[in-house]
């Protein structure tokens, strides 16, 4: 019986994914946040649906309570009302929570992505990722052509905003940045969210954000940041500290080695340091993140990237000619990997 219970948890995992997506799509967390605890009938009137099928809606809400996205309380009139939980607060839209994970969840639960995962067996037998098998091109090629980048960028910004304080705390705790370094380059820094958070903690730094021309052209000007268009596969602007956050997990070891080599050329030969923020799959600290780490690793594998274990990181760091590095655990699924010249 226990085995059946475990099996059904995995077999019906789609119910979690799709009901979660439905909750975000309907903006349920916002409705409850804006109007206070609501009964099923009250909540139904707030939906962007003309005629709600109350039976299906009730079943969906029952499941969302089951996975703890919402909770219910019953008052003395025997009315059951839905309330937010800490998890649904993460899914409030940006107007109510500037660290909203709603866009990230919409990206991660996209039904198109589920079709991609249907190619897993095929991808195990060849060199192409599930994504390439499904779409015929790599993910970055498709993004460029379909102009989908702004959505991905929005999702990534939410994710980064959500965990960047943990990165800053780790940098402070281990004194990775001190007064001896004065310049920082956020390589593939998108709109500069990580760079800005680090700058707030270390105001003596001069920060540069480097990203592709299309991205840089659309980033609102910010007097605190210097924006530079470039390609990290070719060269990277010089800096004392380089930040590579959520970049290397998008590439295999050979391309990662090219990027790390370019960082090596760009970082100061003595006081330089490279701050890589990525997951270390077999990290013993913060084991509560294991499920997220392994799930994200599967997602990266499907789209053609690669999360790494400690050994995997050591291999690619050594391949790039670095010898000194340290893994710093932080209160997030990711860790900081500081690499010295
Ligand atoms: C997954 S996002 C990470 C963004 C940011 N570092 C963060 O963690 O929020 C990858 C970033 O790398 C940028 N990028 C991709 N290929 C690049 C290249 N060849 N040169 C420079 N930037 C690139 C993308 O435009 C995007 O902003």
CSV table of C-alpha atoms and ligand atoms in Angstrom, one decimal:
chain,number,residue,atom,x,y,z
A,1,UNK,CA,0.0,0.0,0.0
A,2,UNK,CA,2.8,2.4,0.9
A,3,UNK,CA,4.4,1.7,-2.5
A,4,UNK,CA,1.1,2.5,-4.2
A,5,UNK,CA,0.8,5.7,-2.3
A,6,UNK,CA,4.3,6.7,-3.4
A,7,UNK,CA,3.7,5.8,-7.0
A,8,UNK,CA,0.5,7.7,-7.1
A,9,UNK,CA,2.3,10.8,-5.8
A,10,UNK,CA,4.5,10.8,-8.9
A,11,UNK,CA,2.0,9.5,-11.4
A,12,UNK,CA,-0.4,12.4,-10.5
A,13,UNK,CA,2.3,15.0,-10.2
A,14,UNK,CA,0.8,16.7,-13.3
A,15,UNK,CA,-2.2,17.7,-11.1
A,16,UNK,CA,0.1,19.9,-8.9
A,17,UNK,CA,1.7,21.5,-11.9
A,18,UNK,CA,-1.5,22.2,-13.8
A,19,UNK,CA,-3.6,23.3,-10.8
A,20,UNK,CA,-0.8,25.6,-9.7
A,21,UNK,CA,-0.7,27.1,-13.3
A,22,UNK,CA,-4.4,27.5,-13.3
A,23,UNK,CA,-4.3,29.4,-9.9
A,24,UNK,CA,-1.7,31.9,-11.4
A,25,UNK,CA,-3.5,32.2,-14.7
A,26,UNK,CA,-6.8,33.1,-12.9
A,27,UNK,CA,-4.9,35.5,-10.5
A,28,UNK,CA,-6.5,33.7,-7.5
A,29,UNK,CA,-3.8,34.9,-5.0
A,30,UNK,CA,-4.4,38.5,-6.1
A,31,UNK,CA,-8.2,38.2,-5.7
A,32,UNK,CA,-7.9,36.8,-2.2
A,33,UNK,CA,-5.3,39.4,-1.3
A,34,UNK,CA,-7.4,42.3,-2.6
A,35,UNK,CA,-10.7,41.2,-1.2
A,36,UNK,CA,-9.8,39.2,1.9
A,37,UNK,CA,-10.9,35.6,2.6
A,38,UNK,CA,-13.5,34.6,0.1
A,39,UNK,CA,-16.1,31.8,-0.2
A,40,UNK,CA,-16.1,29.7,-3.3
A,41,UNK,CA,-19.1,31.6,-4.7
A,42,UNK,CA,-17.5,35.0,-4.0
A,43,UNK,CA,-14.2,33.9,-5.5
A,44,UNK,CA,-16.1,32.7,-8.6
A,45,UNK,CA,-17.5,36.1,-9.2
A,46,UNK,CA,-14.0,37.6,-9.4
A,47,UNK,CA,-12.7,35.2,-12.1
A,48,UNK,CA,-12.0,36.3,-15.7
A,49,UNK,CA,-14.5,33.6,-16.8
A,50,UNK,CA,-18.1,34.4,-17.9
A,51,UNK,CA,-19.9,31.4,-16.6
A,52,UNK,CA,-17.9,29.4,-14.0
A,53,UNK,CA,-18.5,25.6,-13.8
A,54,UNK,CA,-18.8,25.6,-10.0
A,55,UNK,CA,-18.4,21.8,-9.7
A,56,UNK,CA,-15.0,21.9,-11.5
A,57,UNK,CA,-14.0,25.1,-9.8
A,58,UNK,CA,-14.7,23.5,-6.4
A,59,UNK,CA,-12.6,20.4,-7.3
A,60,UNK,CA,-9.8,22.6,-8.5
A,61,UNK,CA,-9.9,24.6,-5.2
A,62,UNK,CA,-10.0,21.4,-3.2
A,63,UNK,CA,-6.8,20.3,-4.9
A,64,UNK,CA,-5.1,23.7,-4.3
A,65,UNK,CA,-6.0,23.4,-0.6
A,66,UNK,CA,-4.6,19.9,-0.6
A,67,UNK,CA,-1.2,21.2,-1.9
A,68,UNK,CA,-1.3,24.0,0.6
A,69,UNK,CA,-1.5,26.8,-2.0
A,70,UNK,CA,-4.6,28.0,-0.1
A,71,UNK,CA,-6.1,27.3,3.3
A,72,UNK,CA,-9.7,27.3,4.4
A,73,UNK,CA,-11.4,28.6,7.6
A,74,UNK,CA,-15.1,28.1,8.5
A,75,UNK,CA,-16.9,30.8,10.3
A,76,UNK,CA,-19.9,30.6,12.7
A,77,UNK,CA,-22.3,30.9,9.7
A,78,UNK,CA,-20.8,27.7,8.5
A,79,UNK,CA,-19.2,29.6,5.5
A,80,UNK,CA,-15.9,28.2,4.3
A,81,UNK,CA,-13.5,30.9,3.1
A,82,UNK,CA,-10.3,30.5,1.2
A,83,UNK,CA,-7.2,32.3,2.5
A,84,UNK,CA,-3.6,32.8,1.3
A,85,UNK,CA,-0.7,30.7,2.6
A,86,UNK,CA,3.0,31.8,2.5
A,87,UNK,CA,3.3,29.8,-0.8
A,88,UNK,CA,0.5,31.7,-2.6
A,89,UNK,CA,1.9,35.0,-1.3
A,90,UNK,CA,4.9,34.3,-3.5
A,91,UNK,CA,2.5,34.2,-6.5
A,92,UNK,CA,0.9,37.6,-5.9
A,93,UNK,CA,1.5,39.7,-9.0
A,94,UNK,CA,4.2,42.3,-9.2
A,95,UNK,CA,1.9,45.2,-8.0
A,96,UNK,CA,1.5,43.4,-4.7
A,97,UNK,CA,4.8,41.6,-4.4
A,98,UNK,CA,7.9,43.0,-6.2
A,99,UNK,CA,9.6,39.6,-5.8
A,100,UNK,CA,6.7,37.8,-7.4
A,101,UNK,CA,7.4,34.3,-8.7
A,102,UNK,CA,4.1,34.3,-10.8
A,103,UNK,CA,5.9,34.8,-14.2
A,104,UNK,CA,8.5,32.2,-13.3
A,105,UNK,CA,5.8,29.6,-12.4
A,106,UNK,CA,4.0,30.4,-15.7
A,107,UNK,CA,7.2,29.7,-17.6
A,108,UNK,CA,8.0,26.5,-15.7
A,109,UNK,CA,4.5,25.1,-16.1
A,110,UNK,CA,4.0,26.0,-19.8
A,111,UNK,CA,2.2,23.1,-21.4
A,112,UNK,CA,4.6,23.4,-24.4
A,113,UNK,CA,7.4,22.5,-21.9
A,114,UNK,CA,5.5,19.4,-20.9
A,115,UNK,CA,5.4,18.3,-24.6
A,116,UNK,CA,9.2,18.9,-24.6
A,117,UNK,CA,9.6,16.4,-21.7
A,118,UNK,CA,7.7,13.8,-23.7
A,119,UNK,CA,10.9,13.5,-25.8
A,120,UNK,CA,13.0,12.3,-22.8
A,121,UNK,CA,13.6,8.7,-24.0
A,122,UNK,CA,14.6,9.9,-27.5
A,123,UNK,CA,17.0,12.4,-26.0
A,124,UNK,CA,18.7,9.7,-24.0
A,125,UNK,CA,19.7,8.0,-27.2
A,126,UNK,CA,21.3,10.9,-29.0
A,127,UNK,CA,23.1,14.2,-28.8
A,128,UNK,CA,20.1,16.4,-29.1
A,129,UNK,CA,18.2,17.8,-26.0
A,130,UNK,CA,14.5,17.3,-25.7
A,131,UNK,CA,14.0,20.9,-26.6
A,132,UNK,CA,15.9,20.5,-29.9
A,133,UNK,CA,14.1,17.3,-30.7
A,134,UNK,CA,10.7,19.0,-30.2
A,135,UNK,CA,11.5,22.4,-31.8
A,136,UNK,CA,14.2,21.6,-34.3
A,137,UNK,CA,16.5,24.4,-33.0
A,138,UNK,CA,18.2,25.2,-29.7
A,139,UNK,CA,16.3,27.1,-27.1
A,140,UNK,CA,18.4,30.3,-27.5
A,141,UNK,CA,17.9,30.2,-31.3
A,142,UNK,CA,14.1,29.9,-30.8
A,143,UNK,CA,14.1,32.7,-28.3
A,144,UNK,CA,15.8,35.0,-30.7
A,145,UNK,CA,13.5,34.3,-33.6
A,146,UNK,CA,10.2,34.2,-31.6
A,147,UNK,CA,11.0,37.3,-29.7
A,148,UNK,CA,10.0,35.5,-26.5
A,149,UNK,CA,12.9,36.8,-24.5
A,150,UNK,CA,11.1,39.6,-22.7
A,151,UNK,CA,8.8,37.0,-21.0
A,152,UNK,CA,11.8,34.8,-20.0
A,153,UNK,CA,13.6,37.9,-18.8
A,154,UNK,CA,10.7,38.9,-16.6
A,155,UNK,CA,10.5,35.3,-15.2
A,156,UNK,CA,14.2,35.3,-14.5
A,157,UNK,CA,14.1,38.7,-12.8
A,158,UNK,CA,11.4,37.5,-10.4
A,159,UNK,CA,13.5,34.4,-9.6
A,160,UNK,CA,16.6,36.5,-9.1
A,161,UNK,CA,14.9,39.1,-6.9
A,162,UNK,CA,13.5,36.3,-4.8
A,163,UNK,CA,16.9,34.8,-3.9
A,164,UNK,CA,19.5,37.6,-4.4
A,165,UNK,CA,19.4,38.6,-0.7
A,166,UNK,CA,20.7,35.1,0.1
A,167,UNK,CA,23.6,35.7,-2.3
A,168,UNK,CA,24.4,39.0,-0.8
A,169,UNK,CA,24.4,37.5,2.7
A,170,UNK,CA,26.8,34.8,1.6
A,171,UNK,CA,29.1,37.3,0.0
A,172,UNK,CA,29.2,39.3,3.2
A,173,UNK,CA,29.5,36.3,5.5
A,174,UNK,CA,32.5,35.0,3.7
A,175,UNK,CA,34.0,38.5,2.9
A,176,UNK,CA,34.1,37.6,-0.8
A,177,UNK,CA,33.9,41.3,-1.5
A,178,UNK,CA,35.9,43.8,0.5
A,179,UNK,CA,37.5,47.2,0.1
A,180,UNK,CA,40.4,45.7,-1.9
A,181,UNK,CA,38.2,45.3,-4.9
A,182,UNK,CA,36.5,48.2,-6.6
A,183,UNK,CA,34.9,47.1,-9.9
A,184,UNK,CA,32.3,44.4,-10.6
A,185,UNK,CA,31.1,43.0,-13.9
A,186,UNK,CA,27.8,41.2,-14.0
A,187,UNK,CA,28.3,38.9,-17.0
A,188,UNK,CA,25.0,38.0,-18.7
A,189,UNK,CA,23.5,40.3,-16.1
A,190,UNK,CA,20.2,40.9,-17.9
A,191,UNK,CA,18.6,44.0,-16.4
A,192,UNK,CA,21.2,44.2,-13.6
A,193,UNK,CA,19.1,43.1,-10.6
A,194,UNK,CA,21.9,41.1,-9.1
A,195,UNK,CA,24.5,43.8,-9.7
A,196,UNK,CA,22.2,46.4,-8.0
A,197,UNK,CA,21.6,44.2,-5.0
A,198,UNK,CA,25.4,43.8,-4.6
A,199,UNK,CA,26.0,47.5,-5.1
A,200,UNK,CA,23.5,48.3,-2.4
A,201,UNK,CA,25.5,46.2,0.0
A,202,UNK,CA,28.9,47.4,-1.2
A,203,UNK,CA,28.4,51.0,-2.4
A,204,UNK,CA,32.1,51.5,-3.1
A,205,UNK,CA,31.9,49.3,-6.2
A,206,UNK,CA,31.6,50.5,-9.8
A,207,UNK,CA,29.3,48.1,-11.5
A,208,UNK,CA,29.1,47.1,-15.1
A,209,UNK,CA,26.3,44.9,-16.5
A,210,UNK,CA,27.2,43.1,-19.7
A,211,UNK,CA,24.6,41.3,-21.9
A,212,UNK,CA,23.6,40.8,-25.5
A,213,UNK,CA,22.9,44.0,-27.6
A,214,UNK,CA,19.2,43.3,-27.9
A,215,UNK,CA,18.9,43.0,-24.1
A,216,UNK,CA,21.1,46.0,-23.2
A,217,UNK,CA,19.2,48.2,-25.7
A,218,UNK,CA,16.0,47.6,-23.8
A,219,UNK,CA,17.3,48.0,-20.2
A,220,UNK,CA,16.1,51.4,-18.7
A,221,UNK,CA,19.2,53.6,-18.1
A,222,UNK,CA,20.4,53.6,-14.5
A,223,UNK,CA,23.0,56.1,-13.3
A,224,UNK,CA,24.4,53.4,-10.9
A,225,UNK,CA,25.1,50.9,-13.7
A,226,UNK,CA,27.3,50.9,-16.8
A,227,UNK,CA,25.6,48.8,-19.5
A,228,UNK,CA,27.9,47.1,-22.0
A,229,UNK,CA,26.7,45.1,-25.0
A,230,UNK,CA,28.8,42.0,-25.8
A,231,UNK,CA,29.1,38.3,-26.1
A,232,UNK,CA,30.5,36.3,-23.2
A,233,UNK,CA,31.6,33.6,-25.7
A,234,UNK,CA,34.0,36.1,-27.3
A,235,UNK,CA,35.2,38.5,-24.5
A,236,UNK,CA,34.2,40.0,-21.2
A,237,UNK,CA,35.0,43.5,-19.9
A,238,UNK,CA,37.8,43.7,-17.3
A,239,UNK,CA,36.8,43.8,-13.6
A,240,UNK,CA,38.1,43.0,-10.1
A,241,UNK,CA,35.0,40.9,-9.4
A,242,UNK,CA,33.1,39.0,-12.0
A,243,UNK,CA,29.6,37.7,-11.4
A,244,UNK,CA,28.3,34.8,-13.4
A,245,UNK,CA,24.8,34.0,-12.1
A,246,UNK,CA,22.6,31.4,-13.7
A,247,UNK,CA,24.8,31.3,-16.9
A,248,UNK,CA,26.9,28.2,-16.8
A,249,UNK,CA,24.0,25.9,-16.2
A,250,UNK,CA,22.8,26.7,-19.7
A,251,UNK,CA,25.9,25.2,-21.3
A,252,UNK,CA,27.8,21.9,-21.6
A,253,UNK,CA,31.4,21.6,-20.2
A,254,UNK,CA,33.1,22.8,-23.4
A,255,UNK,CA,31.2,26.0,-23.8
A,256,UNK,CA,31.3,26.6,-20.0
A,257,UNK,CA,35.1,26.3,-20.2
A,258,UNK,CA,35.2,28.9,-23.0
A,259,UNK,CA,33.1,31.3,-20.8
A,260,UNK,CA,35.3,30.6,-17.7
A,261,UNK,CA,38.5,31.2,-19.8
A,262,UNK,CA,37.1,34.5,-20.9
A,263,UNK,CA,36.4,35.4,-17.3
A,264,UNK,CA,40.0,34.4,-16.5
A,265,UNK,CA,41.3,36.9,-19.0
A,266,UNK,CA,39.0,39.6,-17.7
A,267,UNK,CA,39.5,39.3,-14.0
A,268,UNK,CA,42.3,41.0,-12.1
A,269,UNK,CA,45.3,38.6,-11.9
A,270,UNK,CA,45.8,38.9,-8.1
A,271,UNK,CA,42.9,40.5,-6.3
A,272,UNK,CA,40.4,39.2,-8.8
A,273,UNK,CA,37.6,36.8,-8.0
A,274,UNK,CA,34.8,35.2,-9.9
A,275,UNK,CA,31.5,34.7,-8.2
A,276,UNK,CA,29.5,31.9,-9.8
A,277,UNK,CA,26.0,31.5,-8.5
A,278,UNK,CA,24.6,28.1,-9.5
A,279,UNK,CA,23.2,24.9,-7.9
A,280,UNK,CA,25.5,22.3,-6.6
A,281,UNK,CA,23.3,19.2,-6.8
A,282,UNK,CA,24.8,17.2,-4.0
A,283,UNK,CA,25.1,20.0,-1.5
A,284,UNK,CA,24.6,18.6,2.0
A,285,UNK,CA,23.6,21.9,3.5
A,286,UNK,CA,20.0,23.1,3.1
A,287,UNK,CA,18.7,19.6,2.2
A,288,UNK,CA,15.2,21.1,2.0
A,289,UNK,CA,16.2,22.4,-1.4
A,290,UNK,CA,17.1,18.9,-2.8
A,291,UNK,CA,13.8,18.4,-4.5
A,292,UNK,CA,14.0,21.9,-6.1
A,293,UNK,CA,17.6,21.3,-7.2
A,294,UNK,CA,16.9,18.0,-8.8
A,295,UNK,CA,13.7,19.2,-10.4
A,296,UNK,CA,15.4,22.3,-11.8
A,297,UNK,CA,18.3,20.0,-13.0
A,298,UNK,CA,15.7,18.0,-15.0
A,299,UNK,CA,14.3,21.1,-16.5
A,300,UNK,CA,17.7,22.4,-17.5
A,301,UNK,CA,18.5,19.0,-19.0
A,302,UNK,CA,15.3,19.1,-21.1
A,303,UNK,CA,16.2,22.5,-22.5
A,304,UNK,CA,19.8,21.6,-23.3
A,305,UNK,CA,21.6,22.8,-20.2
A,306,UNK,CA,23.2,21.1,-17.2
A,307,UNK,CA,23.2,21.5,-13.5
A,308,UNK,CA,26.4,20.0,-11.8
A,309,UNK,CA,27.4,18.1,-8.8
A,310,UNK,CA,30.5,19.1,-6.7
A,311,UNK,CA,32.6,16.8,-9.0
A,312,UNK,CA,31.1,18.3,-12.1
A,313,UNK,CA,32.0,21.8,-11.0
A,314,UNK,CA,35.5,20.8,-10.0
A,315,UNK,CA,36.0,19.2,-13.5
A,316,UNK,CA,34.9,22.3,-15.4
A,317,UNK,CA,36.8,24.7,-13.1
A,318,UNK,CA,40.0,22.7,-13.6
A,319,UNK,CA,39.4,22.4,-17.3
A,320,UNK,CA,39.4,26.2,-17.5
A,321,UNK,CA,42.8,26.3,-15.7
A,322,UNK,CA,41.6,27.5,-12.3
A,323,UNK,CA,42.9,25.7,-9.2
A,324,UNK,CA,41.5,27.6,-6.2
A,325,UNK,CA,37.8,27.7,-5.5
A,326,UNK,CA,35.4,27.4,-2.6
A,327,UNK,CA,31.8,26.5,-2.4
A,328,UNK,CA,29.7,28.7,-0.1
A,329,UNK,CA,26.3,27.4,0.9
A,330,UNK,CA,23.5,30.0,1.0
A,331,UNK,CA,19.8,30.0,2.0
A,332,UNK,CA,18.7,29.1,-1.5
A,333,UNK,CA,18.7,26.2,-4.0
A,334,UNK,CA,21.9,27.7,-5.4
A,335,UNK,CA,25.3,28.1,-3.8
A,336,UNK,CA,28.1,30.6,-4.4
A,337,UNK,CA,31.2,29.1,-6.0
A,338,UNK,CA,34.0,31.6,-5.6
A,339,UNK,CA,36.9,31.0,-8.0
A,340,UNK,CA,40.3,32.7,-7.5
A,341,UNK,CA,42.8,33.6,-10.2
B,1,LIG,C1,19.4,32.9,-17.4
B,1,LIG,S1,19.6,34.5,-17.7
B,1,LIG,C2,20.5,35.0,-16.3
B,1,LIG,C3,20.4,36.5,-16.0
B,1,LIG,C4,21.0,37.0,-14.8
B,1,LIG,N1,22.4,36.7,-14.7
B,1,LIG,C5,20.2,36.5,-13.5
B,1,LIG,O1,20.7,35.6,-12.9
B,1,LIG,O2,19.2,37.0,-13.3
B,1,LIG,C6,20.9,34.5,-18.9
B,1,LIG,C7,21.4,35.8,-19.4
B,1,LIG,O3,22.5,35.7,-20.3
B,1,LIG,C8,22.4,36.5,-21.4
B,1,LIG,N2,23.2,36.0,-22.5
B,1,LIG,C9,22.9,34.8,-23.2
B,1,LIG,N3,23.9,34.6,-24.1
B,1,LIG,C10,24.8,35.6,-24.0
B,1,LIG,C11,26.0,35.9,-24.6
B,1,LIG,N4,26.5,35.1,-25.5
B,1,LIG,N5,26.7,37.0,-24.2
B,1,LIG,C12,26.2,37.8,-23.2
B,1,LIG,N6,25.0,37.6,-22.5
B,1,LIG,C13,24.3,36.5,-22.9
B,1,LIG,C14,20.9,36.5,-21.7
B,1,LIG,O4,20.5,37.6,-22.5
B,1,LIG,C15,20.4,36.6,-20.2
B,1,LIG,O5,20.2,37.9,-19.8
